[in-house]
CSV table of C-alpha atoms and ligand atoms in Angstrom, one decimal:
chain,number,residue,atom,x,y,z
A,5,MET,CA,0.0,0.0,0.0
A,6,PRO,CA,1.4,3.4,-0.9
A,7,LEU,CA,2.3,5.6,2.1
A,8,ALA,CA,-0.2,8.3,1.2
A,9,GLU,CA,-3.1,5.9,1.2
A,10,PHE,CA,-2.0,4.5,4.6
A,11,LEU,CA,-1.8,8.0,6.1
A,12,GLU,CA,-5.2,8.9,4.7
A,13,ALA,CA,-6.8,5.8,6.3
A,14,LEU,CA,-5.3,6.8,9.6
A,15,GLU,CA,-6.5,10.3,9.2
A,16,SER,CA,-10.1,9.4,8.5
A,17,THR,CA,-10.2,6.8,11.3
A,18,ALA,CA,-9.0,9.5,13.7
A,19,THR,CA,-11.6,12.0,12.4
A,20,ASP,CA,-14.4,9.5,12.7
A,21,ALA,CA,-13.3,8.3,16.2
A,22,VAL,CA,-13.0,11.8,17.6
A,23,GLN,CA,-16.5,12.6,16.2
A,24,ALA,CA,-18.0,9.4,17.7
A,25,PHE,CA,-16.5,9.9,21.2
A,26,ASN,CA,-17.6,13.5,21.2
A,27,ASP,CA,-21.1,12.5,20.3
A,28,ALA,CA,-21.3,9.7,22.9
A,29,ASN,CA,-23.9,10.5,25.6
A,30,SER,CA,-24.3,7.3,27.6
A,31,ASN,CA,-22.4,4.3,28.8
A,32,GLU,CA,-23.7,2.3,25.8
A,33,THR,CA,-22.8,4.7,23.0
A,34,LEU,CA,-19.4,5.3,24.5
A,35,GLU,CA,-18.7,1.6,24.7
A,36,THR,CA,-20.0,1.0,21.1
A,37,ALA,CA,-17.6,3.7,19.9
A,38,ARG,CA,-14.7,2.2,21.9
A,39,VAL,CA,-15.2,-1.2,20.3
A,40,GLU,CA,-15.6,0.3,16.8
A,41,PHE,CA,-12.4,2.3,16.9
A,42,LEU,CA,-10.2,0.8,19.6
A,43,GLY,CA,-11.4,-2.8,19.6
A,44,ALA,CA,-8.4,-5.2,20.0
A,45,LYS,CA,-9.6,-7.6,17.3
A,46,ASN,CA,-11.6,-5.8,14.6
A,47,GLY,CA,-11.4,-2.2,15.7
A,48,ARG,CA,-10.9,0.2,12.8
A,49,LEU,CA,-7.5,1.3,14.1
A,50,LYS,CA,-6.4,-2.3,14.3
A,51,THR,CA,-7.5,-2.9,10.7
A,52,VAL,CA,-5.4,0.0,9.4
A,53,GLN,CA,-2.5,-1.1,11.6
A,54,LYS,CA,-2.6,-4.6,9.9
A,55,GLN,CA,-2.0,-3.0,6.6
A,56,MET,CA,1.3,-1.4,7.6
A,57,GLY,CA,3.0,-4.6,6.5
A,58,THR,CA,2.2,-3.7,2.9
A,59,VAL,CA,3.8,-0.2,3.1
A,60,GLU,CA,7.2,0.0,1.3
A,61,ASN,CA,10.1,-0.6,3.7
A,62,ASP,CA,11.5,2.9,3.2
A,63,ASN,CA,8.3,4.4,4.4
A,64,LYS,CA,7.6,2.1,7.3
A,65,LYS,CA,9.2,4.5,9.9
A,66,THR,CA,7.0,7.4,8.8
A,67,ALA,CA,4.0,5.1,8.8
A,68,GLY,CA,4.8,3.8,12.3
A,69,GLN,CA,5.2,7.3,13.8
A,70,LYS,CA,1.9,8.4,12.3
A,71,LEU,CA,0.2,5.3,13.6
A,72,ASN,CA,1.4,6.0,17.1
A,73,GLU,CA,0.2,9.6,17.0
A,74,THR,CA,-3.2,8.5,15.8
A,75,LYS,CA,-3.5,5.9,18.4
A,76,GLN,CA,-2.8,8.4,21.1
A,77,GLN,CA,-5.2,10.9,19.6
A,78,ILE,CA,-8.0,8.4,19.6
A,79,GLN,CA,-7.2,7.1,23.0
A,80,SER,CA,-7.3,10.6,24.5
A,81,ALA,CA,-10.6,11.4,22.8
A,82,PHE,CA,-12.0,8.3,24.5
A,83,GLU,CA,-10.6,9.4,27.9
A,84,ASP,CA,-12.1,12.9,27.5
A,85,ALA,CA,-15.5,11.4,26.7
A,86,LYS,CA,-15.4,9.1,29.7
A,87,ASN,CA,-14.5,12.0,32.0
A,88,ARG,CA,-17.2,14.1,30.5
A,89,LEU,CA,-19.8,11.4,31.2
A,90,THR,CA,-18.7,10.5,34.7
A,91,GLY,CA,-18.0,14.0,35.9
A,92,GLY,CA,-14.6,12.6,37.1
A,93,THR,CA,-16.3,10.1,39.4
A,94,GLY,CA,-15.8,7.0,37.2
A,95,VAL,CA,-19.5,6.3,37.3
A,96,ILE,CA,-21.4,7.1,34.2
A,97,ARG,CA,-24.6,9.1,34.9
A,98,ASP,CA,-27.9,7.7,33.6
A,99,PRO,CA,-29.1,10.0,30.8
A,100,ASN,CA,-32.7,9.3,32.1
A,101,PHE,CA,-31.9,10.7,35.5
A,102,ASP,CA,-33.9,13.8,36.1
A,103,ALA,CA,-32.6,15.8,39.1
A,104,THR,CA,-35.7,18.0,39.1
A,105,LEU,CA,-38.1,15.2,39.9
A,106,PRO,CA,-39.4,15.2,43.6
A,107,GLY,CA,-37.3,12.9,45.9
A,108,ARG,CA,-38.4,9.7,47.5
A,109,LEU,CA,-37.5,9.0,51.1
A,110,PHE,CA,-34.7,6.5,51.3
A,111,ARG,CA,-34.0,5.2,54.8
A,112,VAL,CA,-30.3,4.6,55.3
A,113,GLY,CA,-30.4,4.1,59.0
A,114,ARG,CA,-32.8,3.0,61.7
A,115,LEU,CA,-33.2,3.0,65.4
A,116,HIS,CA,-31.7,0.2,67.4
A,117,PRO,CA,-34.3,-2.4,68.5
A,118,ILE,CA,-33.7,-1.5,72.2
A,119,THR,CA,-34.3,2.2,71.4
A,120,GLN,CA,-37.4,1.3,69.4
A,121,THR,CA,-38.7,-0.8,72.4
A,122,ILE,CA,-38.0,2.1,74.8
A,123,GLU,CA,-39.9,4.5,72.6
A,124,GLU,CA,-42.8,2.2,72.5
A,125,LEU,CA,-42.8,1.6,76.2
A,126,LYS,CA,-42.8,5.4,76.8
A,127,ASP,CA,-45.7,5.7,74.5
A,128,ILE,CA,-47.8,3.0,76.1
A,129,MET,CA,-47.1,4.2,79.7
A,130,GLY,CA,-47.6,7.8,78.6
A,131,ARG,CA,-51.1,6.9,77.6
A,132,LEU,CA,-51.6,5.5,81.2
A,133,GLY,CA,-50.5,8.9,82.5
A,134,PHE,CA,-46.9,8.1,83.4
A,135,THR,CA,-44.3,10.8,82.5
A,136,THR,CA,-40.7,9.9,81.9
A,137,ALA,CA,-37.9,10.7,84.4
A,138,GLY,CA,-34.2,10.1,84.4
A,139,GLY,CA,-31.2,9.8,86.7
A,140,PRO,CA,-27.4,9.4,86.6
A,141,GLU,CA,-25.8,6.1,85.6
A,142,ILE,CA,-23.0,6.7,88.1
A,143,GLU,CA,-24.7,6.7,91.5
A,144,ASP,CA,-23.9,7.0,95.1
A,145,GLN,CA,-24.7,4.3,97.6
A,146,PHE,CA,-27.5,6.4,99.2
A,147,HIS,CA,-29.6,6.3,96.1
A,148,ASN,CA,-28.7,2.8,94.9
A,149,PHE,CA,-29.1,1.2,98.4
A,150,ASN,CA,-29.7,3.2,101.6
A,151,ALA,CA,-32.8,5.1,100.6
A,152,LEU,CA,-34.2,1.9,99.0
A,153,ASN,CA,-34.1,0.3,102.5
A,154,ILE,CA,-31.2,-2.0,101.6
A,155,PRO,CA,-29.1,-2.3,104.8
A,156,GLU,CA,-25.4,-2.2,105.0
A,157,SER,CA,-25.1,-5.9,105.4
A,158,HIS,CA,-27.4,-6.8,102.5
A,159,PRO,CA,-25.9,-9.2,99.9
A,160,ALA,CA,-27.1,-6.9,97.1
A,161,ARG,CA,-24.2,-4.6,98.0
A,162,ASP,CA,-21.6,-7.3,97.5
A,163,PRO,CA,-18.6,-6.0,95.5
A,164,LEU,CA,-18.8,-9.1,93.3
A,165,ASP,CA,-22.3,-8.1,92.2
A,166,ASN,CA,-21.7,-4.4,91.6
A,167,PHE,CA,-19.3,-2.2,89.6
A,168,TYR,CA,-18.0,0.1,92.4
A,169,ILE,CA,-15.8,3.0,91.3
A,170,ARG,CA,-13.7,5.5,93.0
A,171,VAL,CA,-14.2,9.0,91.5
A,172,ALA,CA,-11.6,11.7,91.5
A,173,GLU,CA,-13.2,13.9,94.2
A,174,GLN,CA,-13.2,11.0,96.7
A,175,THR,CA,-10.4,11.8,99.1
A,176,THR,CA,-11.0,9.2,101.8
A,177,ASP,CA,-10.0,5.6,101.4
A,178,SER,CA,-13.2,4.4,103.0
A,179,ASP,CA,-15.3,2.2,100.8
A,180,ASP,CA,-18.5,3.7,102.3
A,181,ASN,CA,-18.3,6.6,99.9
A,182,LEU,CA,-17.6,4.6,96.8
A,183,MET,CA,-19.8,5.4,93.8
A,184,LEU,CA,-21.1,2.7,91.5
A,185,LEU,CA,-22.6,2.1,88.1
A,186,ARG,CA,-26.2,1.8,89.2
A,187,SER,CA,-27.4,-1.7,89.5
A,188,GLN,CA,-31.1,-0.9,89.1
A,189,THR,CA,-33.2,2.0,88.0
A,190,SER,CA,-35.0,2.1,91.3
A,191,THR,CA,-32.5,4.8,92.1
A,192,VAL,CA,-34.7,7.1,90.0
A,193,GLN,CA,-37.7,6.6,92.3
A,194,ILE,CA,-35.6,8.2,95.1
A,195,ARG,CA,-34.3,11.0,92.9
A,196,VAL,CA,-37.8,11.9,91.7
A,197,MET,CA,-39.5,11.8,95.2
A,198,GLU,CA,-36.6,13.8,96.7
A,199,ASN,CA,-37.5,16.6,94.3
A,200,THR,CA,-41.2,16.3,93.9
A,201,PRO,CA,-44.0,16.4,96.4
A,202,PRO,CA,-46.7,13.7,95.9
A,203,PRO,CA,-48.5,12.7,93.8
A,204,VAL,CA,-46.0,11.2,91.3
A,205,ARG,CA,-46.6,8.9,88.4
A,206,ILE,CA,-43.4,8.3,86.5
A,207,ILE,CA,-41.4,5.7,84.5
A,208,SER,CA,-37.7,5.7,84.0
A,209,LEU,CA,-36.0,3.8,81.2
A,210,GLY,CA,-32.2,3.4,81.2
A,211,ARG,CA,-29.1,1.3,81.5
A,212,VAL,CA,-28.1,-0.7,84.6
A,213,TYR,CA,-24.9,-2.6,85.2
A,214,ARG,CA,-24.0,-5.8,86.9
A,215,PRO,CA,-20.8,-7.9,86.6
A,216,ASP,CA,-22.5,-10.9,85.1
A,217,THR,CA,-20.7,-13.0,82.5
A,218,ALA,CA,-22.4,-12.6,79.2
A,219,ASP,CA,-24.4,-15.5,77.9
A,220,ALA,CA,-27.6,-16.0,76.0
A,221,THR,CA,-29.7,-14.3,78.7
A,222,HIS,CA,-27.2,-12.2,80.7
A,223,TYR,CA,-25.2,-9.2,79.8
A,224,PRO,CA,-23.2,-6.9,82.1
A,225,MET,CA,-25.2,-3.9,80.9
A,226,PHE,CA,-28.9,-4.0,80.3
A,227,HIS,CA,-32.0,-1.7,80.4
A,228,GLN,CA,-34.8,-1.5,82.9
A,229,MET,CA,-38.2,0.3,82.9
A,230,GLU,CA,-38.9,1.5,86.4
A,231,GLY,CA,-42.4,2.6,87.3
A,232,LEU,CA,-43.6,4.5,90.4
A,233,TRP,CA,-47.1,5.7,91.3
A,234,VAL,CA,-47.6,7.4,94.6
A,235,ASP,CA,-50.8,9.1,95.6
A,236,THR,CA,-53.3,9.1,98.5
A,237,ASN,CA,-54.8,5.7,97.9
A,238,VAL,CA,-52.7,3.6,95.6
A,239,THR,CA,-52.9,-0.2,96.1
A,240,LEU,CA,-51.7,-3.5,94.8
A,241,ALA,CA,-54.9,-3.8,92.8
A,242,ASP,CA,-53.8,-0.6,90.9
A,243,LEU,CA,-50.5,-2.2,90.2
A,244,LYS,CA,-52.0,-5.3,88.7
A,245,THR,CA,-54.3,-3.2,86.6
A,246,VAL,CA,-51.4,-1.2,85.2
A,247,LEU,CA,-49.3,-4.3,84.5
A,248,GLN,CA,-52.3,-5.9,82.8
A,249,LEU,CA,-52.9,-2.9,80.6
A,250,PHE,CA,-49.2,-2.6,79.9
A,251,ALA,CA,-48.9,-6.3,78.8
A,252,THR,CA,-52.0,-6.1,76.7
A,253,ASN,CA,-50.8,-3.0,74.9
A,254,TYR,CA,-47.3,-4.1,74.4
A,255,LEU,CA,-47.9,-7.7,73.4
A,256,GLY,CA,-51.3,-7.3,71.9
A,257,GLY,CA,-54.5,-9.2,72.6
A,258,SER,CA,-55.4,-10.3,76.1
A,259,VAL,CA,-52.3,-11.5,77.8
A,260,PRO,CA,-52.9,-13.1,81.2
A,261,VAL,CA,-50.8,-11.6,84.0
A,262,ARG,CA,-50.1,-13.1,87.4
A,263,ILE,CA,-48.3,-11.9,90.5
A,264,ARG,CA,-46.4,-14.2,92.9
A,265,PRO,CA,-45.2,-13.3,96.4
A,266,SER,CA,-41.5,-12.3,96.4
A,267,PHE,CA,-39.1,-10.1,98.4
A,268,PHE,CA,-37.5,-6.7,97.7
A,269,PRO,CA,-36.2,-4.5,100.5
A,270,PHE,CA,-38.0,-1.5,99.0
A,271,THR,CA,-41.5,-2.9,98.7
A,272,GLU,CA,-43.9,-4.6,101.1
A,273,PRO,CA,-45.6,-6.7,100.0
A,274,SER,CA,-43.3,-7.6,97.1
A,275,VAL,CA,-44.3,-9.6,94.0
A,276,GLU,CA,-42.8,-11.1,90.9
A,277,ALA,CA,-44.9,-10.4,87.8
A,278,ASP,CA,-45.3,-13.0,85.0
A,279,TYR,CA,-47.3,-12.9,81.8
A,280,PHE,CA,-48.5,-15.9,79.8
A,281,TRP,CA,-46.8,-15.8,76.4
A,282,ASP,CA,-46.2,-18.4,73.7
A,283,GLY,CA,-47.7,-21.2,75.8
A,284,ARG,CA,-45.7,-20.5,79.0
A,285,TRP,CA,-45.4,-18.1,82.0
A,286,VAL,CA,-42.6,-15.6,81.5
A,287,GLU,CA,-41.2,-13.5,84.3
A,288,PHE,CA,-41.1,-9.9,83.4
A,289,GLY,CA,-40.0,-8.2,86.5
A,290,GLY,CA,-40.4,-7.3,90.2
A,291,ALA,CA,-42.9,-5.0,91.8
A,292,GLY,CA,-44.7,-4.2,95.0
A,293,VAL,CA,-46.2,-1.7,97.3
A,294,VAL,CA,-43.6,1.0,98.2
A,295,ASP,CA,-42.2,0.3,101.7
A,296,PRO,CA,-43.0,3.0,104.3
A,297,ASN,CA,-39.3,3.2,105.0
A,298,VAL,CA,-38.6,4.4,101.4
A,299,LEU,CA,-41.4,7.0,101.7
A,300,LYS,CA,-39.8,8.2,104.9
A,301,ALA,CA,-36.3,8.4,103.4
A,302,VAL,CA,-37.5,10.9,100.9
A,303,GLY,CA,-39.6,12.9,103.3
A,304,TYR,CA,-43.1,11.6,102.3
A,305,ASP,CA,-45.6,10.7,105.0
A,306,PRO,CA,-46.5,7.0,104.8
A,307,GLU,CA,-49.7,7.8,106.8
A,308,LYS,CA,-50.9,10.0,104.0
A,309,VAL,CA,-49.6,8.5,100.8
A,310,SER,CA,-49.0,5.0,99.4
A,311,GLY,CA,-47.8,3.7,96.1
A,312,PHE,CA,-46.6,0.9,94.0
A,313,ALA,CA,-43.4,0.4,92.0
A,314,PHE,CA,-42.1,-2.0,89.4
A,315,GLY,CA,-39.0,-2.8,87.5
A,316,LEU,CA,-39.0,-4.6,84.2
A,317,GLY,CA,-36.2,-5.8,81.9
A,318,VAL,CA,-36.4,-4.0,78.6
A,319,GLU,CA,-34.2,-6.6,76.8
A,320,ARG,CA,-36.5,-9.4,77.7
A,321,LEU,CA,-39.5,-7.4,76.4
A,322,CYS,CA,-37.7,-6.7,73.2
A,323,MET,CA,-36.5,-10.3,72.7
A,324,ILE,CA,-39.9,-11.9,73.4
A,325,ARG,CA,-41.5,-9.6,70.9
A,326,HIS,CA,-39.0,-10.1,68.1
A,327,GLN,CA,-38.1,-13.7,69.0
A,328,ILE,CA,-34.5,-12.9,69.6
A,329,LYS,CA,-32.9,-15.8,71.3
A,330,ASP,CA,-29.5,-14.4,72.4
A,331,ILE,CA,-29.2,-11.0,74.3
A,332,ARG,CA,-25.6,-10.7,72.9
A,333,ASP,CA,-27.0,-10.2,69.4
A,334,LEU,CA,-28.5,-6.9,70.6
A,335,PHE,CA,-25.1,-5.5,71.5
A,336,THR,CA,-22.7,-7.0,68.9
A,337,ASN,CA,-24.1,-4.3,66.6
A,338,GLU,CA,-23.8,-6.5,63.5
A,339,VAL,CA,-25.5,-4.4,60.9
A,340,ARG,CA,-27.2,-7.3,59.1
A,341,PHE,CA,-28.8,-8.3,62.4
A,342,LEU,CA,-29.9,-4.8,63.2
A,343,HIS,CA,-31.3,-4.2,59.7
A,344,GLN,CA,-34.2,-6.6,60.4
A,345,PHE,CA,-35.9,-4.4,62.9
B,403,LIG,N1,-34.9,-3.1,91.2
B,403,LIG,C1,-35.3,-4.5,91.1
B,403,LIG,C2,-34.2,-5.3,90.3
B,403,LIG,O1,-33.4,-4.7,89.7
B,403,LIG,C3,-36.6,-4.6,90.3
B,403,LIG,C4,-37.7,-4.1,91.1
B,403,LIG,C5,-38.4,-4.8,92.0
B,403,LIG,C6,-38.1,-2.7,90.9
B,403,LIG,C7,-39.5,-4.3,92.7
B,403,LIG,C8,-39.1,-2.2,91.7
B,403,LIG,C9,-39.8,-3.0,92.6
B,403,LIG,O2,-39.5,-0.9,91.6
B,403,LIG,O3,-40.9,-2.5,93.3
B,403,LIG,O4,-34.2,-6.5,90.4
């Protein structure tokens, strides 16, 4: 092939290629053009290249130089088109995408199942007239024990059952003043009554801590819902009604509730509350009539007011509802697990 003809073939291939890449307006058209001009087997550039063998030897050098230039020219036209279509992101925009259309809500995150449960419990108890109160997670022994009628010698104070901590302000070495990560939300009963004259009707939802080894049903941190209702004439019958309404609302349908005698230092009488769920009785917490000593500790007059209190495990309520078998799943924070709720 004469040199002139070879150069002309290169020239027209380049012109057509640049034109095609400039015109490309989608992933598909760009790819079609790439295959047509730069295709490794039958691309047009390749076809011209194959004819170089027929150019006279004296002209081969010139032909080769021009071939390389053309190749670069076409390649860079292709790169330009790609950048133009991807806006530098490497992802080609859909030509059908219309940024002016109204958006649709796309949920990328969600509330943790425990948070969802807490919100629902607040909602149900709110409808029964209970407002939400809170208290610190780092507590003193007065609020975690003394005011709740738990004597110095009581096993509930055992260092093996509590996370005692020495805080910076504590100057004495005496263990009497040690703070602790609260072991129960009953602390909030005391904090509320100290600051509010009766009547009170509150719930408190929050974390509590106990040095338990983690297994399918235990975790060193978990959540409780504490409830307290004090007024002039509150009885155990009111407690049972509230627990019944709560269970029916949370679990749906008519869920039988039963109370069994038990013991807690801060209630007299004390009960354990169970509900009948999935063919068996499930314990959902402790409760009772507030002990007069507790009322006295906060300056209430036990002759004038009475009340009931309860403390339920939030994890258990959440797990029963969603058929979660292992409490640890709630805190591993594996996204694929959390995504289900
Ligand atoms: N604080 C108790 C616990 O953590 C639960 C409890 C029992 C709370 C009886 C109460 C109550 O308010 O009256 O095991």
